[in-house]
GROMACS .gro file of N, CA and C in nm:
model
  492
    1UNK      N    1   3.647  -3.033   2.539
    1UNK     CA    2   3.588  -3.087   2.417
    1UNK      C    3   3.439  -3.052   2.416
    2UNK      N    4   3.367  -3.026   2.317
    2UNK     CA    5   3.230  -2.960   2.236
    2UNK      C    6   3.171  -3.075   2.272
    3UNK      N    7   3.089  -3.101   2.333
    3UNK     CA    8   2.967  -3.249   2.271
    3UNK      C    9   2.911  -3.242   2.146
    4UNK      N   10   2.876  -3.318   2.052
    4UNK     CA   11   2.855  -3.289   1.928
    4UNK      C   12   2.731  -3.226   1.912
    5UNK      N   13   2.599  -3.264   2.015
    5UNK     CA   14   2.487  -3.165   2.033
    5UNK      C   15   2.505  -3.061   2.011
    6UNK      N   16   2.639  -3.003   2.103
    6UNK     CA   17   2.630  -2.812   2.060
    6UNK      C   18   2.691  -2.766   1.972
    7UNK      N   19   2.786  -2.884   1.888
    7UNK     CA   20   2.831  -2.848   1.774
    7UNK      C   21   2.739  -2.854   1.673
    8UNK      N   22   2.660  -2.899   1.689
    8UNK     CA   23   2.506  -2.890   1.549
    8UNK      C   24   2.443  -2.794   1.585
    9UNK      N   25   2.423  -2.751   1.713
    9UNK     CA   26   2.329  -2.648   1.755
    9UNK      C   27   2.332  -2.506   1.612
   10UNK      N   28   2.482  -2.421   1.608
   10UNK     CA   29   2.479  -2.317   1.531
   10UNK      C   30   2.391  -2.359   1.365
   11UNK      N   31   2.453  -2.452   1.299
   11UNK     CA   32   2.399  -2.477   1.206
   11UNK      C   33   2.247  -2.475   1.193
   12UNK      N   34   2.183  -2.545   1.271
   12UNK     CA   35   2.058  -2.605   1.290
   12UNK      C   36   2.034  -2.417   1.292
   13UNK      N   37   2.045  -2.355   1.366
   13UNK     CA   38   1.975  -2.200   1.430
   13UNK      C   39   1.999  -2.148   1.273
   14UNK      N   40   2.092  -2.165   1.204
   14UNK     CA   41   2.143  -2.089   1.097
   14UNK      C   42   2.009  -2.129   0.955
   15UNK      N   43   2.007  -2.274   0.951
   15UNK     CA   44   1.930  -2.324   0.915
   15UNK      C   45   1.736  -2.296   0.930
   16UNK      N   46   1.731  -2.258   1.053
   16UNK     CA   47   1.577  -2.216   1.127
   16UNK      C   48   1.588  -2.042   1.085
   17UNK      N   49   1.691  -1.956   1.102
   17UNK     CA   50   1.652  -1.834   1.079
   17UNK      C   51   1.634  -1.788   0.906
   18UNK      N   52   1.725  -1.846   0.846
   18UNK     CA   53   1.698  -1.876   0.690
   18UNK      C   54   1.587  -1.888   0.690
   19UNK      N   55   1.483  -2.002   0.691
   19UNK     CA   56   1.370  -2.026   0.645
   19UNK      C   57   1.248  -1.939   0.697
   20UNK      N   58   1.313  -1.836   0.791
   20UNK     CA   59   1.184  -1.710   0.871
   20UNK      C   60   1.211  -1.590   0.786
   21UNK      N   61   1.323  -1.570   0.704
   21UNK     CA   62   1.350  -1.479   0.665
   21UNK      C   63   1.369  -1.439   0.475
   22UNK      N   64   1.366  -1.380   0.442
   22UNK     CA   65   1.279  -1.319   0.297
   22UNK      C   66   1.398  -1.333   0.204
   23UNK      N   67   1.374  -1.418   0.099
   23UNK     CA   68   1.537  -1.480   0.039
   23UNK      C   69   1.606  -1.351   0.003
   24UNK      N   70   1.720  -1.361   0.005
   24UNK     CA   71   1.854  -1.240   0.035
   24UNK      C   72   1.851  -1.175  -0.134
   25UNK      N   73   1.820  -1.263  -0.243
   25UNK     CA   74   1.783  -1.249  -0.354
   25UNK      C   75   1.694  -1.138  -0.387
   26UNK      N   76   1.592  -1.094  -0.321
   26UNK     CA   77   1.457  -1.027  -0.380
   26UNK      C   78   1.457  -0.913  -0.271
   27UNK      N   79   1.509  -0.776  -0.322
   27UNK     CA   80   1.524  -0.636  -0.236
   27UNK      C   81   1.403  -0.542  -0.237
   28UNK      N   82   1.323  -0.534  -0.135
   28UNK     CA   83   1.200  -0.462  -0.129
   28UNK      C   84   1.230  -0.348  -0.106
   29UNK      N   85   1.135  -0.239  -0.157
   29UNK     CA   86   1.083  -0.105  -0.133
   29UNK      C   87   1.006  -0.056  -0.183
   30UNK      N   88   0.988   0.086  -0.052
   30UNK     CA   89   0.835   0.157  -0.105
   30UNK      C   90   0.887   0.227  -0.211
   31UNK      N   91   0.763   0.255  -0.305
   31UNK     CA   92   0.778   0.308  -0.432
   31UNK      C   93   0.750   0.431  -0.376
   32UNK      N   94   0.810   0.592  -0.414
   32UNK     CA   95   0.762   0.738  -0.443
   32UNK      C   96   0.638   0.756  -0.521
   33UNK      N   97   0.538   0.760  -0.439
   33UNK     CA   98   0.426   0.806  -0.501
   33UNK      C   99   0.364   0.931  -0.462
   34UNK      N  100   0.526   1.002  -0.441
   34UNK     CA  101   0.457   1.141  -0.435
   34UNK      C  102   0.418   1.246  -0.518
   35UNK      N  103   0.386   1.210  -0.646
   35UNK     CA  104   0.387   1.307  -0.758
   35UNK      C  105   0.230   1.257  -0.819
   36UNK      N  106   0.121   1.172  -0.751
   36UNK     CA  107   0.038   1.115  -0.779
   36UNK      C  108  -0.035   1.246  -0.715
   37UNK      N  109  -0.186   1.290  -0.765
   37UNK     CA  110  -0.249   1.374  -0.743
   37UNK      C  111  -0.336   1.366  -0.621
   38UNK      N  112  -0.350   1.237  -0.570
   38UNK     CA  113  -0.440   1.216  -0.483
   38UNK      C  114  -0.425   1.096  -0.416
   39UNK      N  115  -0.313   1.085  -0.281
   39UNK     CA  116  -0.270   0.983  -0.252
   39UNK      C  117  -0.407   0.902  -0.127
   40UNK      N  118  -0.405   1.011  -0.047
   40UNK     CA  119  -0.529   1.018   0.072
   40UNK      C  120  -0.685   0.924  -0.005
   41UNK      N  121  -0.700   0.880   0.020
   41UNK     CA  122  -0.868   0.802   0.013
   41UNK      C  123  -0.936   0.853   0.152
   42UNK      N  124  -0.998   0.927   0.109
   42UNK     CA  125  -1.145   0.961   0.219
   42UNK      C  126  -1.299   0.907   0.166
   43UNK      N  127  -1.348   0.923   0.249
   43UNK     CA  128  -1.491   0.926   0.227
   43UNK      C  129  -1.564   0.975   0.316
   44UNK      N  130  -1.689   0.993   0.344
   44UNK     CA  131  -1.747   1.093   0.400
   44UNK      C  132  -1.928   1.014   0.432
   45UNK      N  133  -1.938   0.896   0.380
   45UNK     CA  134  -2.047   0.813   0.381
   45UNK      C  135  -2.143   0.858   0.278
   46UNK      N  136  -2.130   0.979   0.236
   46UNK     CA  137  -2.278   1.058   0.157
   46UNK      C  138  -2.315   0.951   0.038
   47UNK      N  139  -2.189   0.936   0.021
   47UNK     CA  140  -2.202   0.762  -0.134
   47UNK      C  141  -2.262   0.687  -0.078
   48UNK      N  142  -2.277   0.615   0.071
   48UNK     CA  143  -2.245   0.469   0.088
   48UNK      C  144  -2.404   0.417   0.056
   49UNK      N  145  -2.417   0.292   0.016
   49UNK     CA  146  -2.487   0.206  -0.041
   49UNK      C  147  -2.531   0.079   0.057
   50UNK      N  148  -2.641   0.089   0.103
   50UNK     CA  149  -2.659  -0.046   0.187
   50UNK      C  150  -2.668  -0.174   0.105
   51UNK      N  151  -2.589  -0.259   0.160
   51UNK     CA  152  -2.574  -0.420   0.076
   51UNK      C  153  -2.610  -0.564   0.199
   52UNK      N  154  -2.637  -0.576   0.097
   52UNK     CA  155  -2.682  -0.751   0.215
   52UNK      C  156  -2.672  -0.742   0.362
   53UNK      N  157  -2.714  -0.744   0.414
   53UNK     CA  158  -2.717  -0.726   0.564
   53UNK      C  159  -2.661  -0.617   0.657
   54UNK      N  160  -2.539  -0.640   0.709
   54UNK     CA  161  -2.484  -0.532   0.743
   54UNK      C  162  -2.408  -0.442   0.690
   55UNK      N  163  -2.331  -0.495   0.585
   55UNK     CA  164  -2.229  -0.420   0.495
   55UNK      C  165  -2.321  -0.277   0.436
   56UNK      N  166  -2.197  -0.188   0.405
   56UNK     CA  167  -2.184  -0.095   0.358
   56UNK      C  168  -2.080  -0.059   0.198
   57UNK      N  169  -2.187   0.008   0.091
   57UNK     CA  170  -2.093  -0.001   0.026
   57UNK      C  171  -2.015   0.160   0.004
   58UNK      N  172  -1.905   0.198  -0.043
   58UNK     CA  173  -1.856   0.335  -0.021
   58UNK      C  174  -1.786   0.330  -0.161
   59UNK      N  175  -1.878   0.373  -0.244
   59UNK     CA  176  -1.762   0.390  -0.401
   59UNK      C  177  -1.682   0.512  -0.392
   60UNK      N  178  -1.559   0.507  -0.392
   60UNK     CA  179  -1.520   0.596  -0.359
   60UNK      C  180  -1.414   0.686  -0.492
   61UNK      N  181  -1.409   0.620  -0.670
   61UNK     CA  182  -1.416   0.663  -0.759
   61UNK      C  183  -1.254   0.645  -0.826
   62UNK      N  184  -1.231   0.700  -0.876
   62UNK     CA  185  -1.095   0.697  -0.957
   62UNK      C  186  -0.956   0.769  -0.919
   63UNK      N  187  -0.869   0.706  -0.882
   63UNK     CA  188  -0.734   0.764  -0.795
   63UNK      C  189  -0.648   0.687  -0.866
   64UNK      N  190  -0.545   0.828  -0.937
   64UNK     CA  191  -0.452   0.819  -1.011
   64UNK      C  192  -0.346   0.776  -0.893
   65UNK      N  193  -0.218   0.679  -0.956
   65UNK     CA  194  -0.135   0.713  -0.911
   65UNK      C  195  -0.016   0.698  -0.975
   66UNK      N  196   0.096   0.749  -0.965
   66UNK     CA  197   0.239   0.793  -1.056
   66UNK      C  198   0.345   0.723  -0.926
   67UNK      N  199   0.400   0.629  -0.988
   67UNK     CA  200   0.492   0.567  -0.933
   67UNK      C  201   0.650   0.572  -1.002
   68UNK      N  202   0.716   0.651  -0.905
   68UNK     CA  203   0.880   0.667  -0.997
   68UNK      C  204   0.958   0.538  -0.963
   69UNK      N  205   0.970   0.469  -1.084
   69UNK     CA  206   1.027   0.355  -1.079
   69UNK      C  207   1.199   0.361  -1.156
   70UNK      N  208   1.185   0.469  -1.198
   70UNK     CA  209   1.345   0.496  -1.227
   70UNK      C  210   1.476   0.438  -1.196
   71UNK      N  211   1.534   0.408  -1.070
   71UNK     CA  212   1.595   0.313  -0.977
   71UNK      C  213   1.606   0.162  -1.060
   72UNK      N  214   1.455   0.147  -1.076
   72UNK     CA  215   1.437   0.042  -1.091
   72UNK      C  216   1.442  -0.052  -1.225
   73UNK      N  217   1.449   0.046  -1.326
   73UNK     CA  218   1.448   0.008  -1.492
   73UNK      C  219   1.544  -0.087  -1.520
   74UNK      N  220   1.459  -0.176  -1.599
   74UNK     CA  221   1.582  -0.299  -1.692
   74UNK      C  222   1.567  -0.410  -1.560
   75UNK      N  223   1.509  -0.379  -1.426
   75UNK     CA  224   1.491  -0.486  -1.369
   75UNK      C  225   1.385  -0.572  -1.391
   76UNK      N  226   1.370  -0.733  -1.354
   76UNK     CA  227   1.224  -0.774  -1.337
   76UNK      C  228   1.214  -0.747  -1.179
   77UNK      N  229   1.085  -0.686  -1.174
   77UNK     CA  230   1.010  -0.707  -1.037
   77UNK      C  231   0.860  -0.735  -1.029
   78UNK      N  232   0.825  -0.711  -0.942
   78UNK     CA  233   0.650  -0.725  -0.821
   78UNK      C  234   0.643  -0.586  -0.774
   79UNK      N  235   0.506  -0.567  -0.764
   79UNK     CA  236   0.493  -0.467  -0.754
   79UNK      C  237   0.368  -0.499  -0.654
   80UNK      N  238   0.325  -0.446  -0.558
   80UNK     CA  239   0.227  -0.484  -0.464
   80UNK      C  240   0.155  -0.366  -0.381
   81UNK      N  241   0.059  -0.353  -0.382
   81UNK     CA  242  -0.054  -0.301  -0.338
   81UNK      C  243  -0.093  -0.282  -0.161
   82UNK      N  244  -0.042  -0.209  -0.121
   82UNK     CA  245  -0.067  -0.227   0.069
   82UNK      C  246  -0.147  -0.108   0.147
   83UNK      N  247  -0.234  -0.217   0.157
   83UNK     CA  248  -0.344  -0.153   0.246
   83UNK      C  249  -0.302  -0.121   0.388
   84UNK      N  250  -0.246  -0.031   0.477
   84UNK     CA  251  -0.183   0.010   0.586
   84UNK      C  252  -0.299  -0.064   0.692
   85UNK      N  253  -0.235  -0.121   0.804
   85UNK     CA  254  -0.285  -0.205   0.896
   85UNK      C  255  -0.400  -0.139   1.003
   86UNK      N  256  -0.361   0.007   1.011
   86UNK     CA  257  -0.408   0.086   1.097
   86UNK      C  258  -0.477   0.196   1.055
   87UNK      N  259  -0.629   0.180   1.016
   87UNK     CA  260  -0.756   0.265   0.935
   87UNK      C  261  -0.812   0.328   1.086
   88UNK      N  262  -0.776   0.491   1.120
   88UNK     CA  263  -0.852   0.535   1.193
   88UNK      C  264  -0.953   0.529   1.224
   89UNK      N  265  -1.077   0.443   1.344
   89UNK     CA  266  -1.204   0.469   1.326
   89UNK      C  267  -1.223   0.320   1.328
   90UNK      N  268  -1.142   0.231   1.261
   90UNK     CA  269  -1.132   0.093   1.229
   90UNK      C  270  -1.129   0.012   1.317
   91UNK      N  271  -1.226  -0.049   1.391
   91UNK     CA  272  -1.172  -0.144   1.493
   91UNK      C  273  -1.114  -0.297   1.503
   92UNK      N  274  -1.142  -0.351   1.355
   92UNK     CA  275  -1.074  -0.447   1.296
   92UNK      C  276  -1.036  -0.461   1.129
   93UNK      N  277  -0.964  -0.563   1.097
   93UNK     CA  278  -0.942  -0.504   1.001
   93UNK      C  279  -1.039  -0.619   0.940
   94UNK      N  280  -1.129  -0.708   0.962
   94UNK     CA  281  -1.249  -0.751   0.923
   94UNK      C  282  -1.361  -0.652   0.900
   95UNK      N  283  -1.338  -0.549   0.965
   95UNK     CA  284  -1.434  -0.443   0.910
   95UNK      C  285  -1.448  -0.353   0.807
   96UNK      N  286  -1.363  -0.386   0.753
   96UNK     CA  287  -1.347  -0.321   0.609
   96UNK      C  288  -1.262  -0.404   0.463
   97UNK      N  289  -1.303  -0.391   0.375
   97UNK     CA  290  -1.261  -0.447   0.208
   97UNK      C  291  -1.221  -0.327   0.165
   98UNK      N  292  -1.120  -0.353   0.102
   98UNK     CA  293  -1.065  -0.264  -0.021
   98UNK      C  294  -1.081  -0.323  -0.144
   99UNK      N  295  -1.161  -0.281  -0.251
   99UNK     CA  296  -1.177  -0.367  -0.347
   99UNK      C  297  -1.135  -0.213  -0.513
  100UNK      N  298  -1.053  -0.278  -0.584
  100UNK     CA  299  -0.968  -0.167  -0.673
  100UNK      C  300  -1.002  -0.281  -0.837
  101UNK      N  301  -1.010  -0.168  -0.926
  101UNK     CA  302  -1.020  -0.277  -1.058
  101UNK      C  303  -0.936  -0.195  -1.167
  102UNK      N  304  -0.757  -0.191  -1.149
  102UNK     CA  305  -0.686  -0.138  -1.235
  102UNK      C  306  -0.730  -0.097  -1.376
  103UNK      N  307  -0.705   0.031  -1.436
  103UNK     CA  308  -0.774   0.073  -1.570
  103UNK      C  309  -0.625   0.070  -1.640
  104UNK      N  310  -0.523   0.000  -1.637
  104UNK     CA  311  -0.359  -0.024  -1.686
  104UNK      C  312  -0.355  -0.125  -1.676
  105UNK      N  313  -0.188  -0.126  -1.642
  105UNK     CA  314  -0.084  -0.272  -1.659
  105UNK      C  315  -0.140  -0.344  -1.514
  106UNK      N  316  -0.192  -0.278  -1.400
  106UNK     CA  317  -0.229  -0.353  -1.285
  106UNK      C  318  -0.313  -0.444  -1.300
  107UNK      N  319  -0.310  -0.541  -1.213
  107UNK     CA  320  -0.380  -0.603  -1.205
  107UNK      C  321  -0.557  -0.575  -1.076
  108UNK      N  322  -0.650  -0.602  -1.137
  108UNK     CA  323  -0.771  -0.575  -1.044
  108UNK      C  324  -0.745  -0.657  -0.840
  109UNK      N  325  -0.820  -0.617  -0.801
  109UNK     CA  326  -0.804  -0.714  -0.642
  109UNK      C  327  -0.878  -0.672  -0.530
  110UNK      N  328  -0.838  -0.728  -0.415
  110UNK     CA  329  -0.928  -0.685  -0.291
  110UNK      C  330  -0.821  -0.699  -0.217
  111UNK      N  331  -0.879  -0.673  -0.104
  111UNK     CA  332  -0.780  -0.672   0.040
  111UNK      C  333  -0.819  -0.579   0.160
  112UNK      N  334  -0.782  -0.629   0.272
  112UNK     CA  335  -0.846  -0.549   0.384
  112UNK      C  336  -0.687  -0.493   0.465
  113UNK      N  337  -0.705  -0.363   0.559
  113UNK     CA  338  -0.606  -0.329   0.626
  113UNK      C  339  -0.503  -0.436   0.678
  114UNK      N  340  -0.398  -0.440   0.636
  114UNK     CA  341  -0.268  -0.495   0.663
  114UNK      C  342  -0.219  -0.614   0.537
  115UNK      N  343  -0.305  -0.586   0.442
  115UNK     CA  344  -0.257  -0.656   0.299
  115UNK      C  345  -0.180  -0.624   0.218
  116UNK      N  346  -0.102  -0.705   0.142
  116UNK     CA  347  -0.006  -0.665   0.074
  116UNK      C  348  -0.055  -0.740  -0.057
  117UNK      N  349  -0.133  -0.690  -0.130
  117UNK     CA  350  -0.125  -0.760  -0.274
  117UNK      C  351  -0.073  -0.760  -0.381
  118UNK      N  352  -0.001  -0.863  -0.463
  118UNK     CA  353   0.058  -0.817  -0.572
  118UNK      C  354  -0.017  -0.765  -0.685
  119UNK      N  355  -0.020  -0.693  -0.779
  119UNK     CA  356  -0.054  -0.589  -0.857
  119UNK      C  357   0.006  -0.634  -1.017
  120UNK      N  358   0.120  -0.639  -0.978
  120UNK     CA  359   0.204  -0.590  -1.118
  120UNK      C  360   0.328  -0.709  -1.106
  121UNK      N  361   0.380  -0.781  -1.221
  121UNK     CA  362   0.494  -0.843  -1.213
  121UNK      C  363   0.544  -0.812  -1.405
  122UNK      N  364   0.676  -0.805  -1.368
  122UNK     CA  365   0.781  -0.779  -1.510
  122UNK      C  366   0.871  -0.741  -1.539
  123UNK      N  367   0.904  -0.732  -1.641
  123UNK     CA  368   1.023  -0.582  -1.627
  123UNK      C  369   1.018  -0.469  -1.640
  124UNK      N  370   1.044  -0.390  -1.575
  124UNK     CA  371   1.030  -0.230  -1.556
  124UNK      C  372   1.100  -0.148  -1.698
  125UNK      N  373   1.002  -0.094  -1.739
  125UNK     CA  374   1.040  -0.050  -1.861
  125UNK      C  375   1.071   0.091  -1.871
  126UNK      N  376   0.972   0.188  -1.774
  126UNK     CA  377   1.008   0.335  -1.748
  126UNK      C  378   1.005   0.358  -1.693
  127UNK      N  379   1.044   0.508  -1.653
  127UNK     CA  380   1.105   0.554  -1.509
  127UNK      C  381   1.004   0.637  -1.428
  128UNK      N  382   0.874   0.570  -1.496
  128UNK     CA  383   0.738   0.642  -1.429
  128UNK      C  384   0.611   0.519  -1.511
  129UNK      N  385   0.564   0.456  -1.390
  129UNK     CA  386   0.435   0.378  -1.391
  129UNK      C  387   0.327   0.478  -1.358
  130UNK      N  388   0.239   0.449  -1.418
  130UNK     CA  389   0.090   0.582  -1.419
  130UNK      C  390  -0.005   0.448  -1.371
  131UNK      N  391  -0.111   0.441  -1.332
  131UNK     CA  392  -0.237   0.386  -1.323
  131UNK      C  393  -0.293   0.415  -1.241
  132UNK      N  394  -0.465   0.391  -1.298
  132UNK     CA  395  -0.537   0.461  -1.193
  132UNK      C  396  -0.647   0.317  -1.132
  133UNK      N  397  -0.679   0.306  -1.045
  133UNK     CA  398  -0.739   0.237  -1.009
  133UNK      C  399  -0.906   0.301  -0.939
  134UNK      N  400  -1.002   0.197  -0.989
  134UNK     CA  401  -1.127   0.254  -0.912
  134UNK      C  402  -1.188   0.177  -0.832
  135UNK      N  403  -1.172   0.257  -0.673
  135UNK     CA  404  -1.191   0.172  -0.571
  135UNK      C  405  -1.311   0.216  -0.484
  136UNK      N  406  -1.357   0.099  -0.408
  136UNK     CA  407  -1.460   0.084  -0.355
  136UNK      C  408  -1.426   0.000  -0.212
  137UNK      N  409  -1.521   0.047  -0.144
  137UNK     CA  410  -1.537  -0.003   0.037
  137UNK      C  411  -1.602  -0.044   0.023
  138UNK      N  412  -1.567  -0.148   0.124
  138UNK     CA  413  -1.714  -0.278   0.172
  138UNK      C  414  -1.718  -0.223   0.316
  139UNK      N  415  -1.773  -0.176   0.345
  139UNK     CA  416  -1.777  -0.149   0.572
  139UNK      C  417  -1.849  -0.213   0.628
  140UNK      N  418  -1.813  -0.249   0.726
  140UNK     CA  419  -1.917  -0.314   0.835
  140UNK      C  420  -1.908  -0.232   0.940
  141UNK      N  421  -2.081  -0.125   0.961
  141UNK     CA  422  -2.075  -0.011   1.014
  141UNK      C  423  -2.024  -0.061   1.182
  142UNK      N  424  -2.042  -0.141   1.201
  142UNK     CA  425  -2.068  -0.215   1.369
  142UNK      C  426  -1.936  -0.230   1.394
  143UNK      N  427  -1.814  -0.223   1.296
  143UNK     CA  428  -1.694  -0.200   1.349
  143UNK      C  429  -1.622  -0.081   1.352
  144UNK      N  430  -1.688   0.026   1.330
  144UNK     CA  431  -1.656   0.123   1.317
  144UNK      C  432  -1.680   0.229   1.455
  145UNK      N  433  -1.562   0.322   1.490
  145UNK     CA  434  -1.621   0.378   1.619
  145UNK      C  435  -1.544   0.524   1.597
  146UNK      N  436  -1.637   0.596   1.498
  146UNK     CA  437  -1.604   0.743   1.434
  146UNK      C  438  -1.683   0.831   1.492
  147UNK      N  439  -1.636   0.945   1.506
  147UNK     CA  440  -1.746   1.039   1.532
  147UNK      C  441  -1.842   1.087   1.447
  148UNK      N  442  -1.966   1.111   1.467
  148UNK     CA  443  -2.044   1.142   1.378
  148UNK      C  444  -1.998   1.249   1.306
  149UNK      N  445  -2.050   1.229   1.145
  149UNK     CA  446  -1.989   1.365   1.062
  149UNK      C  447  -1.821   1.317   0.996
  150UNK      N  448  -1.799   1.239   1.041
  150UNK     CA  449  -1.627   1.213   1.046
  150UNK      C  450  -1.621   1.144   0.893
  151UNK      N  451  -1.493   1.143   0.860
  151UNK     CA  452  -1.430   1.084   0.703
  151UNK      C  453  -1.400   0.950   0.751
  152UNK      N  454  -1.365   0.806   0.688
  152UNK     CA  455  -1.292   0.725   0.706
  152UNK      C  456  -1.181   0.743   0.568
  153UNK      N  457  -1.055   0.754   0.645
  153UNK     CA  458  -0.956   0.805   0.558
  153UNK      C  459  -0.852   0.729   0.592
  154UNK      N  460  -0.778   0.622   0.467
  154UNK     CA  461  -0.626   0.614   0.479
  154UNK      C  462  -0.575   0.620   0.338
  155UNK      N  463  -0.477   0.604   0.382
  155UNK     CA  464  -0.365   0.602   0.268
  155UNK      C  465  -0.251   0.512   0.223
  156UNK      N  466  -0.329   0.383   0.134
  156UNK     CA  467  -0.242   0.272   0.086
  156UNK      C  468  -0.128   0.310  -0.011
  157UNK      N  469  -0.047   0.252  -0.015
  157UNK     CA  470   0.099   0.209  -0.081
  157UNK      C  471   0.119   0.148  -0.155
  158UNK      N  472   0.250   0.148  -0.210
  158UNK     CA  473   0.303   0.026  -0.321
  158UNK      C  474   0.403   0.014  -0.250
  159UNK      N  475   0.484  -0.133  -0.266
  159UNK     CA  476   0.601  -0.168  -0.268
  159UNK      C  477   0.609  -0.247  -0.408
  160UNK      N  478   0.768  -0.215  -0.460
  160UNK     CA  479   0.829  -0.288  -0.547
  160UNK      C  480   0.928  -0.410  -0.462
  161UNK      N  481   0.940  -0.545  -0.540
  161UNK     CA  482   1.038  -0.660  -0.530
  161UNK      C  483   1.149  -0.654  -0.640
  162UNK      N  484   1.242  -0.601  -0.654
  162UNK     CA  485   1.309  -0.639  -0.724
  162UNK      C  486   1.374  -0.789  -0.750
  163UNK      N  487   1.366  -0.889  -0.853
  163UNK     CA  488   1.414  -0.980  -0.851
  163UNK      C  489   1.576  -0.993  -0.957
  164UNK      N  490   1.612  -1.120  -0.930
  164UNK     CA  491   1.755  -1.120  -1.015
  164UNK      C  492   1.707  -1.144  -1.158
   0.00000   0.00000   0.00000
């Protein structure tokens, strides 16, 4: 015979991994933004702008991007903005802002390496989202450990949420 302790045990675990995990409802993925002209963000410092103390500012200008959402039409979803966790050169991700102010349906925002911001929520109407966003760096040179002469370069993402 079971003691009733270990007969609650499964439930209870079933119950605890549910609530760690991303409701079964809402199916994520990266969006194809390979048809966008200029996925890479570099910079090169020649812009950068000294601001309040230590910061650095790095305007770094207008980057289209073309998102094939095709797949996705007639759905409502989220659409979110991700700054990749790991900025070469970067020694934290306190050392740098991503700051973007959508010229479309996006929405404006900030965020530093390993953010995921939402952007966009609705229903997907065509089988190609366009917007360009114009973005700007905040640096904090003291976290930075580049070689002189060097770019700070990554390359953020979208993910879509599809919802029911």
């Amino acid at each position: 015979m079971t003691s009733p302790r270990l007969r609650r045990w499964p439930a209870a675990a079933l119950l605890l991994c549910g609530a760690t995990l991303a409701p079964a409802w809402a199916a994520v993925a990266r969006l194809d933004d390979s048809a966008s002209p200029r996925a890479q963000v570099r910079s090169d410092f020649s812009n950068a702008q000294g601001m309040d103390g230590n910061m650095v500012v790095l305007p770094l200008g207008r980057i289209e991007y073309r998102l094939a959402t095709a797949p996705h039409v007639g759905r409502r979803a989220r659409i979110f903005y991700v700054i990749p966790s790991m900025v070469a050169g970067l020694r934290s991700p306190a050392g740098m802002q991503v700051q973007w102010r959508g010229n479309g349906a996006f929405a404006s925002g900030s965020g530093r390496p390993g953010d995921r911001v939402q952007v966009w929520n609705g229903v997907v109407q065509a089988p190609w989202m366009n917007e360009t966003f114009e973005l700007t760096l905040r640096v904090d040179p003291r976290e930075l450990r580049m070689p002189s002469g060097s770019a700070l370069s990554f390359e953020s993402f979208f993910e879509i949420e599809t919802l029911p």
